[in-house]
Amino acid sequence: MTTNIGCDCGRSQGTLYCPVEVSSTEKKLLAELRCQLNSLMMRLEELQRENDRLMSRISRCQCSEAKEEEPVAYSSTKSEGICQSMQQDSELSISEANINTSHSNDQSEVSSKEHKHSVHVETLSNCPSIEQAKPPGQYIATHEYARRYVALKITYFGQRFHGFASEAQMEPTVESEIFKALERTKLLIGTRKNSHYSRCGRTDKGVSATGQVISLYLRSNGKEIGRGEEINYVMVLNRVLPKDIRVVGLAPISSEFSARFSCLRREYMYFFWRGTMDISVMQKAAQKLIGEHDFRNFCKMDALNVHNYRRHITEFAISPCNKWSNDDNLWAITIKGSAFLWHQVRCMLSVLFMIGEGFESPDIIDFLLDINKAPRKPQYNMAPELPLMLHCCEFQDVNFICSPDARRNLQEHFTNELRNYLLQAAIMEEALHCLQTIGVEETSMEHRKKKKGHISLMLRPTEPSYEERRAKWAMKAAYNRPNF
């Protein structure tokens, strides 16, 4: 059975009425399509009503309760600057970290000196609304909140990190893990850019630190630090940081403070096994590096951004540690200075180890420090990165503190980590012991691998000088400059 359905095939132009034959199957299909279309229209109306309802709830949301007498101070349950819906989504509650955090009398004395150091606490308003907010963890949707400018002292073990800074687009980095923790705990207000963030040191891949310092604005209760009323930043962050990163101290600071530019001295330590090296010759050579010199031959040169290669070394000491392995003693090198160039410490140590092995004379230090005699750096490998550690960073009138509970948790954490490393060391010693039970095949002296001969630094190929690098950059810029 077929049905004739009329269609207007150009009736306005005076054409005739044209019938179209539609089968029963096609008619059934058209009916089903109309049913589906009606269902979609009903669903669209439901979504529109749901959208109107959500927009109405957002417009009625009260994110903070303004207090007439105390606009800055917030209670831990009602006025921390987070609306109820965001409190449900938060992975950690800041108020939980403030429970059972009693402080000793010594910390109360430290907290009473806060005002002498111009502690900077701000109350901000007109925070972006929920509709304008960035991804969760970066913006806190409040109309009024307090923030505090603090310095955090950080310890980390750099074996698995691609350095401290996160600009190189390599993950993971220590810095990226810290900001993930700040976002997760809702301590970061706004973005990293407007948090006035700065770091003291920029350690390389594999380098560790016990005294790294960063400074930035963090969310605050507006209370004094040291009396158990302010947010316990150390405990809050350590709960979410990976086990190889820990915040070990906090210091309230003034708004003029910069972790990078306010640092007076930076101290690095490097551990090594003595082996056959002559320590007395190394100490004699190390003294030549103390003072202000041009260290362009002891660094990785960045001619595009760095134009001054003079740095001041205040201390270069080599001392034994109370650690032994197979009749070999562990030693430590301590280097102090106001600032360091890129890879400067590892380059200085590499040359120092060549001197200790007897491959170079201590006079090579004088040669490399004289840029008139050595305008180009000889090619040589840096010292390994794993034994290097940023030991401490010194500032004027900045005293780091932490609560008794935070210190107890840190001691327990580091003790457990040390015990785990000692267990691994015991397994490694057992593996060495097992080798003694395995026989060794006799081979002739001809098949033994010979050590590569050492080439004097004065005879090695050299890298381009600073002036040559700058000239190359100028030529490239001129070539890429558009011609009008």
Short mmCIF file of C-alpha atoms in Angstrom, two decimals:
data_model
loop_
_atom_site.label_atom_id
_atom_site.label_comp_id
_atom_site.label_asym_id
_atom_site.label_seq_id
_atom_site.Cartn_x
_atom_site.Cartn_y
_atom_site.Cartn_z
CA MET A 1 0.00 0.00 0.00
CA THR A 2 1.32 3.45 -0.90
CA THR A 3 0.21 6.93 -0.02
CA ASN A 4 0.42 10.02 -2.15
CA ILE A 5 1.76 13.00 -0.31
CA GLY A 6 1.67 16.36 -2.03
CA CYS A 7 4.64 18.71 -2.00
CA ASP A 8 5.05 22.28 -3.19
CA CYS A 9 7.56 21.86 -5.99
CA GLY A 10 7.85 25.49 -6.92
CA ARG A 11 4.20 26.57 -6.58
CA SER A 12 5.29 30.19 -6.36
CA GLN A 13 6.74 29.88 -9.84
CA GLY A 14 3.48 28.51 -11.20
CA THR A 15 4.50 24.85 -11.48
CA LEU A 16 2.03 22.03 -11.07
CA TYR A 17 1.31 20.11 -7.85
CA CYS A 18 3.70 17.09 -7.73
CA PRO A 19 2.62 13.95 -5.79
CA VAL A 20 5.24 11.84 -3.96
CA GLU A 21 4.70 8.18 -3.21
CA VAL A 22 5.79 7.00 0.29
CA SER A 23 5.79 3.34 1.29
CA SER A 24 4.47 2.10 4.62
CA THR A 25 8.01 1.39 5.84
CA GLU A 26 9.09 4.96 5.19
CA LYS A 27 5.94 6.25 6.86
CA LYS A 28 6.75 4.20 9.95
CA LEU A 29 10.32 5.56 9.94
CA LEU A 30 9.03 9.13 9.76
CA ALA A 31 6.80 8.51 12.75
CA GLU A 32 9.73 7.18 14.77
CA LEU A 33 11.86 10.20 13.86
CA ARG A 34 9.05 12.55 14.96
CA CYS A 35 8.86 10.67 18.29
CA GLN A 36 12.61 10.97 18.83
CA LEU A 37 12.50 14.67 17.93
CA ASN A 38 9.75 15.28 20.49
CA SER A 39 11.79 13.41 23.13
CA LEU A 40 14.88 15.53 22.41
CA MET A 41 12.83 18.73 22.66
CA MET A 42 11.48 17.65 26.05
CA ARG A 43 15.02 16.83 27.25
CA LEU A 44 16.24 20.24 26.06
CA GLU A 45 13.52 21.93 28.10
CA GLU A 46 14.54 19.92 31.19
CA LEU A 47 18.19 20.93 30.79
CA GLN A 48 17.18 24.57 30.39
CA ARG A 49 15.17 24.42 33.64
CA GLU A 50 18.13 22.76 35.42
CA ASN A 51 20.47 25.48 34.14
CA ASP A 52 18.13 28.20 35.41
CA ARG A 53 17.98 26.49 38.80
CA LEU A 54 21.79 26.29 39.11
CA MET A 55 22.25 29.91 38.08
CA SER A 56 19.71 30.90 40.71
CA ARG A 57 21.67 28.99 43.39
CA ILE A 58 24.95 30.62 42.35
CA SER A 59 23.44 34.08 42.54
CA ARG A 60 22.21 33.37 46.09
CA CYS A 61 25.50 31.82 47.31
CA GLN A 62 26.95 33.62 50.36
CA CYS A 63 30.67 32.78 50.41
CA SER A 64 31.68 34.74 53.48
CA GLU A 65 30.12 36.42 56.48
CA ALA A 66 31.46 39.92 56.88
CA LYS A 67 32.16 40.92 60.46
CA GLU A 68 31.75 44.53 61.48
CA GLU A 69 34.40 44.49 64.20
CA GLU A 70 36.84 41.82 62.91
CA PRO A 71 36.98 41.88 59.10
CA VAL A 72 40.36 40.06 58.95
CA ALA A 73 40.19 37.34 61.60
CA TYR A 74 38.25 34.25 60.59
CA SER A 75 37.04 31.31 62.60
CA SER A 76 38.12 27.83 61.53
CA THR A 77 34.55 26.72 60.73
CA LYS A 78 32.52 29.64 59.35
CA SER A 79 34.75 32.30 57.85
CA GLU A 80 37.83 30.77 56.24
CA GLY A 81 36.84 32.12 52.87
CA ILE A 82 35.39 28.97 51.31
CA CYS A 83 31.74 28.53 50.56
CA GLN A 84 30.01 25.32 51.65
CA SER A 85 29.97 23.74 48.21
CA MET A 86 33.75 24.15 47.84
CA GLN A 87 34.32 22.80 51.35
CA GLN A 88 32.64 19.54 50.29
CA ASP A 89 34.91 19.23 47.25
CA SER A 90 38.15 20.06 49.15
CA GLU A 91 40.37 17.03 49.54
CA LEU A 92 41.83 18.24 52.82
CA SER A 93 40.39 20.49 55.46
CA ILE A 94 42.76 23.14 56.72
CA SER A 95 40.97 23.19 60.03
CA GLU A 96 41.87 19.52 60.63
CA ALA A 97 45.56 20.42 60.66
CA ASN A 98 45.04 22.90 63.47
CA ILE A 99 43.76 20.23 65.89
CA ASN A 100 46.18 19.13 68.63
CA THR A 101 48.91 21.63 67.66
CA SER A 102 49.97 23.07 71.00
CA HIS A 103 53.17 25.14 70.95
CA SER A 104 56.03 25.40 73.43
CA ASN A 105 57.05 28.51 75.39
CA ASP A 106 60.08 29.02 73.14
CA GLN A 107 57.86 29.35 70.07
CA SER A 108 55.62 31.78 71.91
CA GLU A 109 58.67 33.96 72.48
CA VAL A 110 59.52 33.77 68.79
CA SER A 111 55.96 34.65 67.81
CA SER A 112 56.03 37.71 70.08
CA LYS A 113 58.83 39.09 67.90
CA GLU A 114 56.75 38.95 64.70
CA HIS A 115 55.90 42.61 64.70
CA LYS A 116 59.60 43.52 64.86
CA HIS A 117 60.09 41.89 61.46
CA SER A 118 57.19 43.71 59.74
CA VAL A 119 55.09 40.60 59.24
CA HIS A 120 52.91 41.19 56.21
CA VAL A 121 49.27 40.07 56.46
CA GLU A 122 46.74 41.35 53.95
CA THR A 123 42.97 41.31 53.63
CA LEU A 124 41.82 41.13 50.05
CA SER A 125 38.39 41.71 48.54
CA ASN A 126 36.60 41.40 45.22
CA CYS A 127 37.85 37.89 44.56
CA PRO A 128 36.59 36.49 41.23
CA SER A 129 33.16 34.91 41.43
CA ILE A 130 32.48 31.25 40.76
CA GLU A 131 31.64 31.93 37.12
CA GLN A 132 35.03 33.64 36.63
CA ALA A 133 37.07 31.20 38.72
CA LYS A 134 40.00 29.25 37.34
CA PRO A 135 40.32 25.44 37.71
CA PRO A 136 39.73 24.06 41.24
CA GLY A 137 42.57 24.61 43.69
CA GLN A 138 43.82 27.87 42.22
CA TYR A 139 41.11 30.37 43.10
CA ILE A 140 39.10 30.49 46.30
CA ALA A 141 35.70 32.02 45.61
CA THR A 142 35.36 34.49 48.47
CA HIS A 143 34.45 38.13 48.73
CA GLU A 144 36.98 38.81 51.49
CA TYR A 145 39.94 36.80 52.79
CA ALA A 146 43.33 37.20 54.48
CA ARG A 147 46.73 36.13 53.20
CA ARG A 148 50.18 36.06 54.78
CA TYR A 149 53.62 36.46 53.20
CA VAL A 150 55.82 33.61 54.46
CA ALA A 151 59.11 31.88 53.75
CA LEU A 152 59.16 28.07 53.70
CA LYS A 153 62.30 26.02 54.32
CA ILE A 154 62.26 22.82 52.28
CA THR A 155 64.20 19.56 52.30
CA TYR A 156 64.10 17.24 49.29
CA PHE A 157 66.01 14.31 47.82
CA GLY A 158 66.57 14.97 44.15
CA GLN A 159 67.22 11.50 42.70
CA ARG A 160 63.89 11.24 40.85
CA PHE A 161 63.36 14.93 40.01
CA HIS A 162 64.33 16.88 36.90
CA GLY A 163 65.71 19.71 39.01
CA PHE A 164 63.92 22.13 41.29
CA ALA A 165 62.51 24.68 38.81
CA SER A 166 59.58 23.73 36.59
CA GLU A 167 60.29 25.97 33.57
CA ALA A 168 62.06 23.24 31.57
CA GLN A 169 58.77 21.42 30.82
CA MET A 170 60.19 18.23 32.36
CA GLU A 171 58.23 16.36 35.02
CA PRO A 172 58.41 15.75 37.84
CA THR A 173 60.17 18.71 39.42
CA VAL A 174 60.32 19.68 43.08
CA GLU A 175 58.61 22.99 42.35
CA SER A 176 55.72 21.39 40.49
CA GLU A 177 55.09 18.98 43.37
CA ILE A 178 55.07 21.86 45.86
CA PHE A 179 52.48 23.81 43.88
CA LYS A 180 50.32 20.71 43.49
CA ALA A 181 50.31 20.45 47.28
CA LEU A 182 49.50 24.16 47.67
CA GLU A 183 46.55 23.85 45.31
CA ARG A 184 45.28 20.65 46.88
CA THR A 185 45.30 22.16 50.38
CA LYS A 186 43.68 25.41 49.13
CA LEU A 187 46.58 27.45 50.54
CA LEU A 188 47.35 29.09 47.20
CA ILE A 189 45.24 32.19 46.59
CA GLY A 190 44.97 33.06 42.92
CA THR A 191 47.79 31.92 40.67
CA ARG A 192 51.51 31.45 41.13
CA LYS A 193 52.13 34.73 39.29
CA ASN A 194 50.20 36.90 41.75
CA SER A 195 51.46 34.99 44.82
CA HIS A 196 54.76 36.97 44.71
CA TYR A 197 56.64 33.67 44.51
CA SER A 198 60.43 33.47 44.56
CA ARG A 199 63.00 30.72 45.21
CA CYS A 200 66.49 30.95 46.68
CA GLY A 201 68.32 28.27 44.69
CA ARG A 202 67.74 26.50 41.41
CA THR A 203 69.26 23.05 41.79
CA ASP A 204 69.92 20.75 38.83
CA LYS A 205 68.53 17.33 38.06
CA GLY A 206 69.43 14.83 40.79
CA VAL A 207 70.66 17.46 43.27
CA SER A 208 69.22 17.39 46.81
CA ALA A 209 68.69 20.12 49.42
CA THR A 210 68.23 20.47 53.16
CA GLY A 211 67.97 24.27 53.17
CA GLN A 212 66.07 25.39 50.07
CA VAL A 213 63.88 28.45 50.75
CA ILE A 214 60.86 29.79 48.87
CA SER A 215 58.64 32.77 49.66
CA LEU A 216 55.05 33.47 48.64
CA TYR A 217 51.62 34.60 49.85
CA LEU A 218 49.45 31.89 51.43
CA ARG A 219 45.92 31.87 52.79
CA SER A 220 45.79 32.94 56.43
CA ASN A 221 43.45 33.02 59.40
CA GLY A 222 44.81 36.45 60.28
CA LYS A 223 46.16 35.12 63.58
CA GLU A 224 49.65 35.23 65.08
CA ILE A 225 52.08 32.43 64.23
CA GLY A 226 53.39 30.42 67.18
CA ARG A 227 50.28 30.37 69.38
CA GLY A 228 48.34 27.55 67.73
CA GLU A 229 45.82 29.92 66.11
CA GLU A 230 47.28 30.36 62.61
CA ILE A 231 47.15 27.62 59.99
CA ASN A 232 49.85 25.02 60.64
CA TYR A 233 51.39 25.31 57.18
CA VAL A 234 54.16 22.76 57.84
CA MET A 235 51.80 19.95 58.88
CA VAL A 236 49.19 20.76 56.24
CA LEU A 237 51.67 20.60 53.35
CA ASN A 238 53.61 17.58 54.61
CA ARG A 239 50.41 15.55 54.67
CA VAL A 240 50.08 15.76 50.89
CA LEU A 241 53.67 16.16 49.68
CA PRO A 242 55.52 13.08 48.36
CA LYS A 243 57.80 11.36 50.86
CA ASP A 244 60.99 12.77 49.28
CA ILE A 245 59.88 16.41 49.83
CA ARG A 246 59.24 17.96 53.24
CA VAL A 247 58.61 21.48 54.55
CA VAL A 248 60.75 21.74 57.69
CA GLY A 249 60.20 25.35 58.76
CA LEU A 250 58.18 28.53 58.40
CA ALA A 251 59.11 32.17 58.87
CA PRO A 252 56.83 35.26 58.70
CA ILE A 253 58.51 37.90 56.54
CA SER A 254 58.00 41.46 55.34
CA SER A 255 56.57 42.29 51.93
CA GLU A 256 60.00 43.48 50.70
CA PHE A 257 61.53 40.02 51.19
CA SER A 258 62.67 37.94 48.22
CA ALA A 259 63.96 34.39 48.65
CA ARG A 260 66.34 34.98 45.75
CA PHE A 261 67.62 38.53 46.22
CA SER A 262 67.46 38.73 50.03
CA CYS A 263 69.77 35.73 50.46
CA LEU A 264 73.13 36.70 51.98
CA ARG A 265 74.98 33.40 51.49
CA ARG A 266 74.35 30.01 49.93
CA GLU A 267 76.14 26.89 51.12
CA TYR A 268 76.64 23.70 49.12
CA MET A 269 78.01 20.36 50.30
CA TYR A 270 79.46 17.57 48.17
CA PHE A 271 80.29 14.08 49.44
CA PHE A 272 82.96 11.84 47.89
CA TRP A 273 85.09 8.81 48.67
CA ARG A 274 88.74 9.67 49.03
CA GLY A 275 90.16 6.70 47.14
CA THR A 276 93.66 7.57 45.92
CA MET A 277 93.19 11.34 45.85
CA ASP A 278 95.69 13.63 47.56
CA ILE A 279 93.61 15.72 49.95
CA SER A 280 96.41 18.14 50.84
CA VAL A 281 96.95 19.07 47.18
CA MET A 282 93.19 19.50 46.74
CA GLN A 283 93.03 21.82 49.76
CA LYS A 284 95.87 23.90 48.35
CA ALA A 285 94.07 24.22 45.01
CA ALA A 286 90.73 25.00 46.68
CA GLN A 287 92.22 28.06 48.39
CA LYS A 288 92.87 29.59 44.98
CA LEU A 289 89.10 29.63 44.31
CA ILE A 290 88.30 31.72 47.41
CA GLY A 291 87.60 35.39 46.73
CA GLU A 292 86.02 37.26 43.83
CA HIS A 293 86.94 35.89 40.41
CA ASP A 294 85.59 35.52 36.88
CA PHE A 295 84.28 31.93 36.84
CA ARG A 296 83.25 31.72 33.18
CA ASN A 297 85.60 28.72 32.73
CA PHE A 298 83.93 26.97 35.70
CA CYS A 299 80.30 27.05 34.57
CA LYS A 300 77.89 26.38 31.73
CA MET A 301 77.82 29.70 29.94
CA ASP A 302 74.49 31.39 29.16
CA ALA A 303 75.73 34.30 27.05
CA LEU A 304 72.22 35.35 26.08
CA ASN A 305 71.04 36.10 29.63
CA VAL A 306 74.17 36.31 31.82
CA HIS A 307 76.76 39.00 31.17
CA ASN A 308 78.59 39.17 34.51
CA TYR A 309 80.52 36.02 35.47
CA ARG A 310 82.26 37.40 38.56
CA ARG A 311 81.23 35.63 41.76
CA HIS A 312 82.53 35.75 45.33
CA ILE A 313 83.46 32.50 47.15
CA THR A 314 83.85 32.98 50.91
CA GLU A 315 84.72 29.44 51.99
CA PHE A 316 86.00 26.27 50.34
CA ALA A 317 86.69 23.57 52.96
CA ILE A 318 87.44 19.84 52.64
CA SER A 319 86.88 17.72 55.76
CA PRO A 320 86.50 14.01 56.62
CA CYS A 321 83.23 12.36 57.63
CA ASN A 322 82.90 9.56 60.14
CA LYS A 323 81.91 7.04 57.46
CA TRP A 324 84.00 4.14 56.15
CA SER A 325 83.59 1.53 53.43
CA ASN A 326 86.24 -1.07 52.58
CA ASP A 327 88.96 1.00 54.27
CA ASP A 328 87.91 4.06 52.27
CA ASN A 329 86.91 7.24 54.10
CA LEU A 330 84.00 9.51 53.13
CA TRP A 331 84.86 13.20 52.81
CA ALA A 332 82.78 16.34 52.39
CA ILE A 333 83.47 19.60 50.54
CA THR A 334 81.72 22.74 51.83
CA ILE A 335 81.45 25.75 49.51
CA LYS A 336 79.96 29.09 50.58
CA GLY A 337 79.29 32.11 48.40
CA SER A 338 76.86 34.94 47.81
CA ALA A 339 75.69 33.48 44.47
CA PHE A 340 76.70 30.83 41.95
CA LEU A 341 76.61 30.45 38.18
CA TRP A 342 74.90 27.64 36.28
CA HIS A 343 76.75 24.34 37.09
CA GLN A 344 79.55 26.32 38.78
CA VAL A 345 79.88 24.05 41.82
CA ARG A 346 80.06 20.83 39.80
CA CYS A 347 82.59 22.33 37.35
CA MET A 348 84.88 23.52 40.16
CA LEU A 349 84.72 20.10 41.82
CA SER A 350 85.47 18.30 38.56
CA VAL A 351 88.74 20.24 38.13
CA LEU A 352 89.53 19.74 41.83
CA PHE A 353 89.15 15.96 41.51
CA MET A 354 91.53 15.98 38.51
CA ILE A 355 94.07 17.71 40.74
CA GLY A 356 93.50 15.22 43.56
CA GLU A 357 94.07 12.30 41.18
CA GLY A 358 97.34 13.85 40.03
CA PHE A 359 96.14 14.50 36.49
CA GLU A 360 96.41 18.29 36.81
CA SER A 361 98.57 20.71 38.78
CA PRO A 362 97.03 23.21 41.23
CA ASP A 363 98.31 25.90 38.87
CA ILE A 364 95.52 24.97 36.43
CA ILE A 365 93.18 26.93 38.71
CA ASP A 366 95.17 30.14 38.13
CA PHE A 367 95.17 29.49 34.39
CA LEU A 368 91.39 28.98 34.15
CA LEU A 369 90.64 32.04 36.33
CA ASP A 370 92.67 34.27 34.00
CA ILE A 371 90.29 35.00 31.13
CA ASN A 372 93.06 36.76 29.19
CA LYS A 373 95.10 33.54 29.10
CA ALA A 374 92.06 31.27 28.85
CA PRO A 375 89.22 33.16 27.10
CA ARG A 376 87.61 29.83 26.09
CA LYS A 377 86.60 27.08 28.49
CA PRO A 378 88.27 23.68 27.89
CA GLN A 379 85.85 20.82 27.34
CA TYR A 380 85.52 18.59 30.42
CA ASN A 381 82.79 16.68 32.22
CA MET A 382 81.17 17.98 35.38
CA ALA A 383 81.24 16.12 38.69
CA PRO A 384 78.26 13.75 39.25
CA GLU A 385 75.12 15.40 40.58
CA LEU A 386 73.87 12.88 43.17
CA PRO A 387 76.41 13.71 45.97
CA LEU A 388 75.65 17.45 45.70
CA MET A 389 73.34 19.15 48.19
CA LEU A 390 72.17 22.72 48.78
CA HIS A 391 72.89 22.69 52.50
CA CYS A 392 71.53 26.05 53.67
CA CYS A 393 70.61 29.59 52.65
CA GLU A 394 71.31 32.45 55.05
CA PHE A 395 69.11 35.53 55.52
CA GLN A 396 69.14 38.48 57.90
CA ASP A 397 66.60 38.36 60.75
CA VAL A 398 64.70 35.38 59.33
CA ASN A 399 64.10 32.63 61.91
CA PHE A 400 62.33 29.45 60.82
CA ILE A 401 60.03 27.69 63.28
CA CYS A 402 57.61 24.78 63.34
CA SER A 403 55.18 23.39 65.88
CA PRO A 404 56.17 20.56 68.26
CA ASP A 405 53.80 18.18 66.48
CA ALA A 406 55.26 19.08 63.09
CA ARG A 407 58.82 18.56 64.37
CA ARG A 408 57.88 15.21 65.88
CA ASN A 409 56.33 14.07 62.60
CA LEU A 410 59.42 15.19 60.66
CA GLN A 411 61.78 13.32 62.99
CA GLU A 412 59.69 10.18 62.68
CA HIS A 413 59.53 10.49 58.89
CA PHE A 414 63.28 11.03 58.38
CA THR A 415 64.10 8.22 60.84
CA ASN A 416 61.91 5.78 58.92
CA GLU A 417 63.45 6.83 55.61
CA LEU A 418 66.96 6.41 57.02
CA ARG A 419 66.11 2.92 58.30
CA ASN A 420 64.80 1.99 54.85
CA TYR A 421 68.06 3.16 53.24
CA LEU A 422 70.07 1.16 55.80
CA LEU A 423 68.04 -1.93 54.93
CA GLN A 424 68.86 -1.41 51.26
CA ALA A 425 72.53 -0.94 52.17
CA ALA A 426 72.47 -4.22 54.12
CA ILE A 427 71.08 -6.04 51.08
CA MET A 428 73.78 -4.49 48.88
CA GLU A 429 76.51 -5.59 51.33
CA GLU A 430 75.12 -9.11 51.27
CA ALA A 431 75.23 -9.08 47.46
CA LEU A 432 78.92 -8.11 47.61
CA HIS A 433 79.58 -10.88 50.13
CA CYS A 434 77.97 -13.45 47.86
CA LEU A 435 80.40 -12.57 45.07
CA GLN A 436 83.25 -13.95 47.15
CA THR A 437 81.81 -17.48 46.81
CA ILE A 438 81.88 -17.34 43.01
CA GLY A 439 85.04 -18.32 41.18
CA VAL A 440 86.74 -16.03 38.68
CA GLU A 441 87.84 -17.24 35.27
CA GLU A 442 91.52 -16.71 34.57
CA THR A 443 92.23 -14.34 31.67
CA SER A 444 95.39 -13.03 30.14
CA MET A 445 96.58 -9.49 30.71
CA GLU A 446 95.98 -8.68 27.04
CA HIS A 447 92.20 -8.84 27.39
CA ARG A 448 91.99 -6.48 30.31
CA LYS A 449 90.48 -3.10 29.49
CA LYS A 450 92.93 -0.25 29.58
CA LYS A 451 92.09 3.08 31.16
CA LYS A 452 91.86 6.04 28.84
CA GLY A 453 94.77 8.40 29.13
CA HIS A 454 94.15 11.82 30.63
CA ILE A 455 94.46 14.81 28.30
CA SER A 456 95.62 18.01 29.96
CA LEU A 457 92.99 20.74 30.17
CA MET A 458 95.35 23.15 28.45
CA LEU A 459 95.52 20.83 25.41
CA ARG A 460 91.81 20.03 25.08
CA PRO A 461 89.39 21.50 22.55
CA THR A 462 87.67 24.63 23.84
CA GLU A 463 84.15 25.98 23.76
CA PRO A 464 83.28 29.35 22.14
CA SER A 465 84.13 32.39 24.23
CA TYR A 466 81.56 34.82 25.60
CA GLU A 467 82.30 37.33 22.85
CA GLU A 468 81.98 34.67 20.15
CA ARG A 469 78.66 33.50 21.53
CA ARG A 470 77.34 37.07 21.65
CA ALA A 471 78.47 37.70 18.06
CA LYS A 472 76.70 34.53 16.95
CA TRP A 473 73.48 35.62 18.63
CA ALA A 474 73.76 39.07 17.02
CA MET A 475 74.17 37.54 13.56
CA LYS A 476 71.20 35.26 14.09
CA ALA A 477 69.04 38.17 15.29
CA ALA A 478 70.06 40.27 12.27
CA TYR A 479 69.28 37.38 9.91
CA ASN A 480 65.81 36.86 11.42
CA ARG A 481 65.01 40.59 11.49
CA PRO A 482 62.33 41.40 8.86
CA ASN A 483 63.21 43.81 6.06
CA PHE A 484 60.72 46.59 5.39
#
